[in-house]
Amino acid sequence: MQGPLNVGCLLTFVQVLLPAIRRRFQDAHPDVQVSQFECDQETLIEKLRCAEIDVALTYDLEIPPDLEFIPVRSLPLYAVVSGYHPLADHKSVSVKMLANHPMVLLDLPISSTYFLSIFEQASVAPKIVERTRDMAVMRSLVANGFGFSMANIRPHSDLSPDGRELRFIPLEGTHRPMRLGFVIPHGARSVLSVDAFIDHATQSISKWGYPGVPASQKT
């Protein structure tokens, strides 16, 4: 197995998954030259369609029919608050409870639509006071008291990038979880390096037990 392999990953969780997966894969397959691309969901889909990347590690958000999604983990929703937020000591929170507080929105294409749809389903409107496209910036804004946010990925550390305390509180209700997995063009698993990367990454994530819980293989 040899040659280039271009791997895309969603911006919101690339830092907590892809480098470790890539390191182990490249150690096992030194003749495969892996390049990584960090993008939002719309850009990942565009790059797959243009053959600029071979496989994308992302969520099952608005996957078009000309691409295939392979699920790996199911990711429930969390409310993210500072350690001194009024809701910080709650074991769980409802969407209606969150609507009473300022919100920091992770404002990425498609992802933001998903987060906002949670409020629409509850017939309430969030009080958006800050928007950012960067997951690390969102966590720091939340930790410094600018508002709560929402996320499906819980980092290994409950600290913001500037070292302040965060709380990740499960969301009440039957909200659709996002599924973490791989997006590829139909038939792409016939390429040895693509198939090997998907198998390797799936096994690595399974061994780590992170993030979320195992997802059904039904698409």
mmCIF file of C-alpha atoms in Angstrom:
data_model
loop_
_atom_site.group_PDB
_atom_site.id
_atom_site.type_symbol
_atom_site.label_atom_id
_atom_site.label_comp_id
_atom_site.label_asym_id
_atom_site.label_seq_id
_atom_site.Cartn_x
_atom_site.Cartn_y
_atom_site.Cartn_z
ATOM 1 C CA MET A 1 0.000 0.000 0.000
ATOM 2 C CA GLN A 2 1.483 3.316 -1.079
ATOM 3 C CA GLY A 3 0.769 6.728 -2.537
ATOM 4 C CA PRO A 4 -1.068 9.854 -1.370
ATOM 5 C CA LEU A 5 -4.164 9.840 0.844
ATOM 6 C CA ASN A 6 -6.023 13.103 1.416
ATOM 7 C CA VAL A 7 -8.117 13.094 4.588
ATOM 8 C CA GLY A 8 -10.600 15.807 5.493
ATOM 9 C CA CYS A 9 -11.932 16.393 8.991
ATOM 10 C CA LEU A 10 -14.595 18.634 10.472
ATOM 11 C CA LEU A 11 -13.185 21.714 12.185
ATOM 12 C CA THR A 12 -15.074 21.161 15.433
ATOM 13 C CA PHE A 13 -13.242 17.994 16.473
ATOM 14 C CA VAL A 14 -10.168 17.628 14.264
ATOM 15 C CA GLN A 15 -7.854 18.484 17.166
ATOM 16 C CA VAL A 16 -9.151 15.712 19.442
ATOM 17 C CA LEU A 17 -9.178 12.837 16.935
ATOM 18 C CA LEU A 18 -7.333 13.164 13.646
ATOM 19 C CA PRO A 19 -3.677 13.729 14.691
ATOM 20 C CA ALA A 20 -3.630 10.597 16.889
ATOM 21 C CA ILE A 21 -5.450 8.510 14.252
ATOM 22 C CA ARG A 22 -3.119 9.771 11.541
ATOM 23 C CA ARG A 23 0.038 9.102 13.602
ATOM 24 C CA ARG A 24 -0.883 5.467 14.197
ATOM 25 C CA PHE A 25 -1.962 4.949 10.592
ATOM 26 C CA GLN A 26 1.238 6.407 9.150
ATOM 27 C CA ASP A 27 3.344 4.298 11.519
ATOM 28 C CA ALA A 28 1.523 1.195 10.253
ATOM 29 C CA HIS A 29 1.633 2.255 6.570
ATOM 30 C CA PRO A 30 4.809 4.327 6.048
ATOM 31 C CA ASP A 31 4.503 4.282 2.247
ATOM 32 C CA VAL A 32 1.167 6.135 2.325
ATOM 33 C CA GLN A 33 1.601 9.919 2.320
ATOM 34 C CA VAL A 34 -1.290 11.350 4.337
ATOM 35 C CA SER A 35 -2.332 14.987 4.007
ATOM 36 C CA GLN A 36 -5.053 16.455 6.240
ATOM 37 C CA PHE A 37 -7.566 19.211 5.572
ATOM 38 C CA GLU A 38 -9.629 20.931 8.294
ATOM 39 C CA CYS A 39 -12.911 22.269 6.894
ATOM 40 C CA ASP A 40 -16.536 22.981 7.663
ATOM 41 C CA GLN A 41 -19.186 20.508 6.467
ATOM 42 C CA GLU A 42 -20.028 22.280 3.207
ATOM 43 C CA THR A 43 -16.363 22.484 2.205
ATOM 44 C CA LEU A 44 -15.733 18.816 3.024
ATOM 45 C CA ILE A 45 -18.600 17.790 0.752
ATOM 46 C CA GLU A 46 -17.354 20.071 -2.014
ATOM 47 C CA LYS A 47 -13.804 18.695 -1.738
ATOM 48 C CA LEU A 48 -15.060 15.117 -1.879
ATOM 49 C CA ARG A 49 -17.070 15.855 -4.996
ATOM 50 C CA CYS A 50 -14.073 17.534 -6.632
ATOM 51 C CA ALA A 51 -11.771 14.636 -5.617
ATOM 52 C CA GLU A 52 -9.580 17.010 -3.600
ATOM 53 C CA ILE A 53 -9.913 14.660 -0.624
ATOM 54 C CA ASP A 54 -10.453 10.904 -0.562
ATOM 55 C CA VAL A 55 -12.314 10.525 2.736
ATOM 56 C CA ALA A 56 -13.793 12.853 5.362
ATOM 57 C CA LEU A 57 -14.241 12.280 9.096
ATOM 58 C CA THR A 58 -17.331 14.267 10.018
ATOM 59 C CA TYR A 59 -20.991 14.236 11.111
ATOM 60 C CA ASP A 60 -24.042 12.871 9.305
ATOM 61 C CA LEU A 61 -25.354 16.355 8.520
ATOM 62 C CA GLU A 62 -26.978 16.864 5.109
ATOM 63 C CA ILE A 63 -24.993 14.142 3.355
ATOM 64 C CA PRO A 64 -25.998 14.261 -0.337
ATOM 65 C CA PRO A 65 -27.109 11.038 -2.060
ATOM 66 C CA ASP A 66 -24.024 10.915 -4.287
ATOM 67 C CA LEU A 67 -21.854 10.344 -1.197
ATOM 68 C CA GLU A 68 -21.836 7.474 1.303
ATOM 69 C CA PHE A 69 -21.849 7.871 5.102
ATOM 70 C CA ILE A 70 -20.287 5.181 7.325
ATOM 71 C CA PRO A 71 -21.325 5.713 10.993
ATOM 72 C CA VAL A 72 -18.934 5.080 13.879
ATOM 73 C CA ARG A 73 -20.161 6.860 17.029
ATOM 74 C CA SER A 74 -23.423 8.449 18.180
ATOM 75 C CA LEU A 75 -22.868 11.802 19.883
ATOM 76 C CA PRO A 76 -25.496 13.174 22.293
ATOM 77 C CA LEU A 77 -25.928 16.876 22.879
ATOM 78 C CA TYR A 78 -24.333 18.812 25.741
ATOM 79 C CA ALA A 79 -24.905 22.300 27.028
ATOM 80 C CA VAL A 80 -21.505 23.884 27.685
ATOM 81 C CA VAL A 81 -21.355 26.392 30.542
ATOM 82 C CA SER A 82 -18.732 28.009 32.744
ATOM 83 C CA GLY A 83 -17.974 26.657 36.186
ATOM 84 C CA TYR A 84 -19.862 29.553 37.765
ATOM 85 C CA HIS A 85 -22.848 29.647 35.400
ATOM 86 C CA PRO A 86 -26.282 29.535 37.125
ATOM 87 C CA LEU A 87 -26.862 26.092 35.541
ATOM 88 C CA ALA A 88 -23.385 24.720 36.280
ATOM 89 C CA ASP A 89 -24.473 22.336 39.049
ATOM 90 C CA HIS A 90 -27.430 20.831 37.177
ATOM 91 C CA LYS A 91 -27.213 17.147 36.205
ATOM 92 C CA SER A 92 -29.174 17.889 33.036
ATOM 93 C CA VAL A 93 -30.848 20.905 31.435
ATOM 94 C CA SER A 94 -33.763 21.479 29.067
ATOM 95 C CA VAL A 95 -33.761 23.647 25.968
ATOM 96 C CA LYS A 96 -36.319 25.950 27.590
ATOM 97 C CA MET A 97 -33.993 26.452 30.571
ATOM 98 C CA LEU A 98 -31.145 27.386 28.232
ATOM 99 C CA ALA A 99 -33.318 29.858 26.318
ATOM 100 C CA ASN A 100 -33.357 32.096 29.410
ATOM 101 C CA HIS A 101 -29.576 32.627 29.180
ATOM 102 C CA PRO A 102 -27.222 34.255 26.634
ATOM 103 C CA MET A 103 -25.819 31.895 24.010
ATOM 104 C CA VAL A 104 -22.472 31.647 22.221
ATOM 105 C CA LEU A 105 -23.246 29.998 18.872
ATOM 106 C CA LEU A 106 -20.703 27.821 17.098
ATOM 107 C CA ASP A 107 -21.523 29.392 13.753
ATOM 108 C CA LEU A 108 -20.343 26.897 11.151
ATOM 109 C CA PRO A 109 -22.341 26.074 8.000
ATOM 110 C CA ILE A 110 -24.874 23.263 8.553
ATOM 111 C CA SER A 111 -23.678 22.715 12.150
ATOM 112 C CA SER A 112 -25.259 25.969 13.326
ATOM 113 C CA THR A 113 -28.524 24.998 11.615
ATOM 114 C CA TYR A 114 -28.519 21.765 13.599
ATOM 115 C CA PHE A 115 -27.999 23.557 16.933
ATOM 116 C CA LEU A 116 -30.671 26.149 16.198
ATOM 117 C CA SER A 117 -33.143 23.452 15.140
ATOM 118 C CA ILE A 118 -33.068 22.120 18.710
ATOM 119 C CA PHE A 119 -34.581 25.406 19.901
ATOM 120 C CA GLU A 120 -37.104 25.497 17.048
ATOM 121 C CA GLN A 121 -38.371 22.041 18.038
ATOM 122 C CA ALA A 122 -38.956 23.342 21.575
ATOM 123 C CA SER A 123 -40.724 26.474 20.224
ATOM 124 C CA VAL A 124 -38.263 28.825 21.918
ATOM 125 C CA ALA A 125 -35.665 31.236 20.564
ATOM 126 C CA PRO A 126 -32.072 31.350 21.817
ATOM 127 C CA LYS A 127 -30.537 34.646 22.970
ATOM 128 C CA ILE A 128 -27.470 34.635 20.731
ATOM 129 C CA VAL A 129 -24.956 37.232 21.965
ATOM 130 C CA GLU A 130 -21.740 35.886 20.391
ATOM 131 C CA ARG A 131 -20.872 33.873 17.290
ATOM 132 C CA THR A 132 -17.623 32.124 16.427
ATOM 133 C CA ARG A 133 -16.468 29.567 13.864
ATOM 134 C CA ASP A 134 -13.711 28.259 16.148
ATOM 135 C CA MET A 135 -14.382 25.534 18.732
ATOM 136 C CA ALA A 136 -11.526 26.683 20.982
ATOM 137 C CA VAL A 137 -12.720 30.292 20.901
ATOM 138 C CA MET A 138 -16.243 29.136 21.732
ATOM 139 C CA ARG A 139 -14.982 27.268 24.792
ATOM 140 C CA SER A 140 -13.012 30.283 25.996
ATOM 141 C CA LEU A 141 -15.961 32.641 25.512
ATOM 142 C CA VAL A 142 -18.164 30.276 27.499
ATOM 143 C CA ALA A 143 -15.593 29.798 30.265
ATOM 144 C CA ASN A 144 -15.265 33.563 30.631
ATOM 145 C CA GLY A 145 -18.978 34.040 31.158
ATOM 146 C CA PHE A 146 -20.197 35.333 27.798
ATOM 147 C CA GLY A 147 -22.897 32.676 27.604
ATOM 148 C CA PHE A 148 -23.568 28.958 27.234
ATOM 149 C CA SER A 149 -23.004 26.991 24.069
ATOM 150 C CA MET A 150 -23.878 23.578 22.673
ATOM 151 C CA ALA A 151 -21.634 20.757 21.488
ATOM 152 C CA ASN A 152 -21.677 17.064 20.624
ATOM 153 C CA ILE A 153 -17.967 16.533 21.244
ATOM 154 C CA ARG A 154 -16.758 16.596 24.842
ATOM 155 C CA PRO A 155 -12.969 17.182 24.968
ATOM 156 C CA HIS A 156 -10.726 15.090 27.204
ATOM 157 C CA SER A 157 -10.277 18.085 29.520
ATOM 158 C CA ASP A 158 -13.095 20.155 31.024
ATOM 159 C CA LEU A 159 -10.932 23.259 30.810
ATOM 160 C CA SER A 160 -11.057 26.029 28.223
ATOM 161 C CA PRO A 161 -7.912 26.808 26.197
ATOM 162 C CA ASP A 162 -7.097 29.576 28.702
ATOM 163 C CA GLY A 163 -7.378 27.173 31.643
ATOM 164 C CA ARG A 164 -10.808 28.082 33.022
ATOM 165 C CA GLU A 165 -13.416 25.565 34.158
ATOM 166 C CA LEU A 166 -16.171 24.302 31.877
ATOM 167 C CA ARG A 167 -19.141 22.063 32.586
ATOM 168 C CA PHE A 168 -20.673 19.770 29.961
ATOM 169 C CA ILE A 169 -24.288 19.093 30.925
ATOM 170 C CA PRO A 170 -26.455 16.508 29.104
ATOM 171 C CA LEU A 171 -29.492 17.920 27.337
ATOM 172 C CA GLU A 172 -32.904 16.617 28.360
ATOM 173 C CA GLY A 173 -35.326 15.269 25.780
ATOM 174 C CA THR A 174 -35.206 13.045 22.707
ATOM 175 C CA HIS A 175 -33.110 15.259 20.464
ATOM 176 C CA ARG A 176 -31.533 13.654 17.455
ATOM 177 C CA PRO A 177 -27.874 12.950 18.224
ATOM 178 C CA MET A 178 -25.277 13.560 15.573
ATOM 179 C CA ARG A 179 -23.349 10.577 14.312
ATOM 180 C CA LEU A 180 -19.617 10.694 13.796
ATOM 181 C CA GLY A 181 -18.351 8.742 10.809
ATOM 182 C CA PHE A 182 -16.767 8.782 7.383
ATOM 183 C CA VAL A 183 -18.043 10.288 4.152
ATOM 184 C CA ILE A 184 -16.725 8.904 0.880
ATOM 185 C CA PRO A 185 -17.767 8.779 -2.760
ATOM 186 C CA HIS A 186 -19.679 5.587 -3.542
ATOM 187 C CA GLY A 187 -17.231 2.785 -4.273
ATOM 188 C CA ALA A 188 -14.247 4.549 -2.703
ATOM 189 C CA ARG A 189 -13.578 1.662 -0.326
ATOM 190 C CA SER A 190 -12.237 -0.265 -3.298
ATOM 191 C CA VAL A 191 -9.158 1.958 -2.952
ATOM 192 C CA LEU A 192 -6.846 0.094 -0.577
ATOM 193 C CA SER A 193 -5.565 3.124 1.306
ATOM 194 C CA VAL A 194 -9.081 4.538 1.848
ATOM 195 C CA ASP A 195 -10.414 1.203 3.094
ATOM 196 C CA ALA A 196 -7.402 0.696 5.367
ATOM 197 C CA PHE A 197 -7.726 4.192 6.838
ATOM 198 C CA ILE A 198 -11.430 3.750 7.604
ATOM 199 C CA ASP A 199 -10.794 0.365 9.255
ATOM 200 C CA HIS A 200 -7.840 1.713 11.237
ATOM 201 C CA ALA A 201 -9.666 4.833 12.420
ATOM 202 C CA THR A 202 -12.796 2.868 13.358
ATOM 203 C CA GLN A 203 -10.753 0.413 15.420
ATOM 204 C CA SER A 204 -8.799 3.225 17.097
ATOM 205 C CA ILE A 205 -11.936 5.134 18.082
ATOM 206 C CA SER A 206 -13.517 1.898 19.342
ATOM 207 C CA LYS A 207 -10.500 1.145 21.550
ATOM 208 C CA TRP A 208 -10.486 4.687 22.931
ATOM 209 C CA GLY A 209 -14.199 4.493 23.747
ATOM 210 C CA TYR A 210 -14.369 8.147 22.724
ATOM 211 C CA PRO A 211 -16.339 10.174 21.794
ATOM 212 C CA GLY A 212 -19.941 9.170 22.325
ATOM 213 C CA VAL A 213 -21.293 5.635 22.070
ATOM 214 C CA PRO A 214 -21.023 3.073 19.239
ATOM 215 C CA ALA A 215 -23.341 3.873 16.356
ATOM 216 C CA SER A 216 -25.448 1.467 14.343
ATOM 217 C CA GLN A 217 -23.965 0.656 10.956
ATOM 218 C CA LYS A 218 -27.328 1.341 9.322
ATOM 219 C CA THR A 219 -27.224 4.535 7.268
#
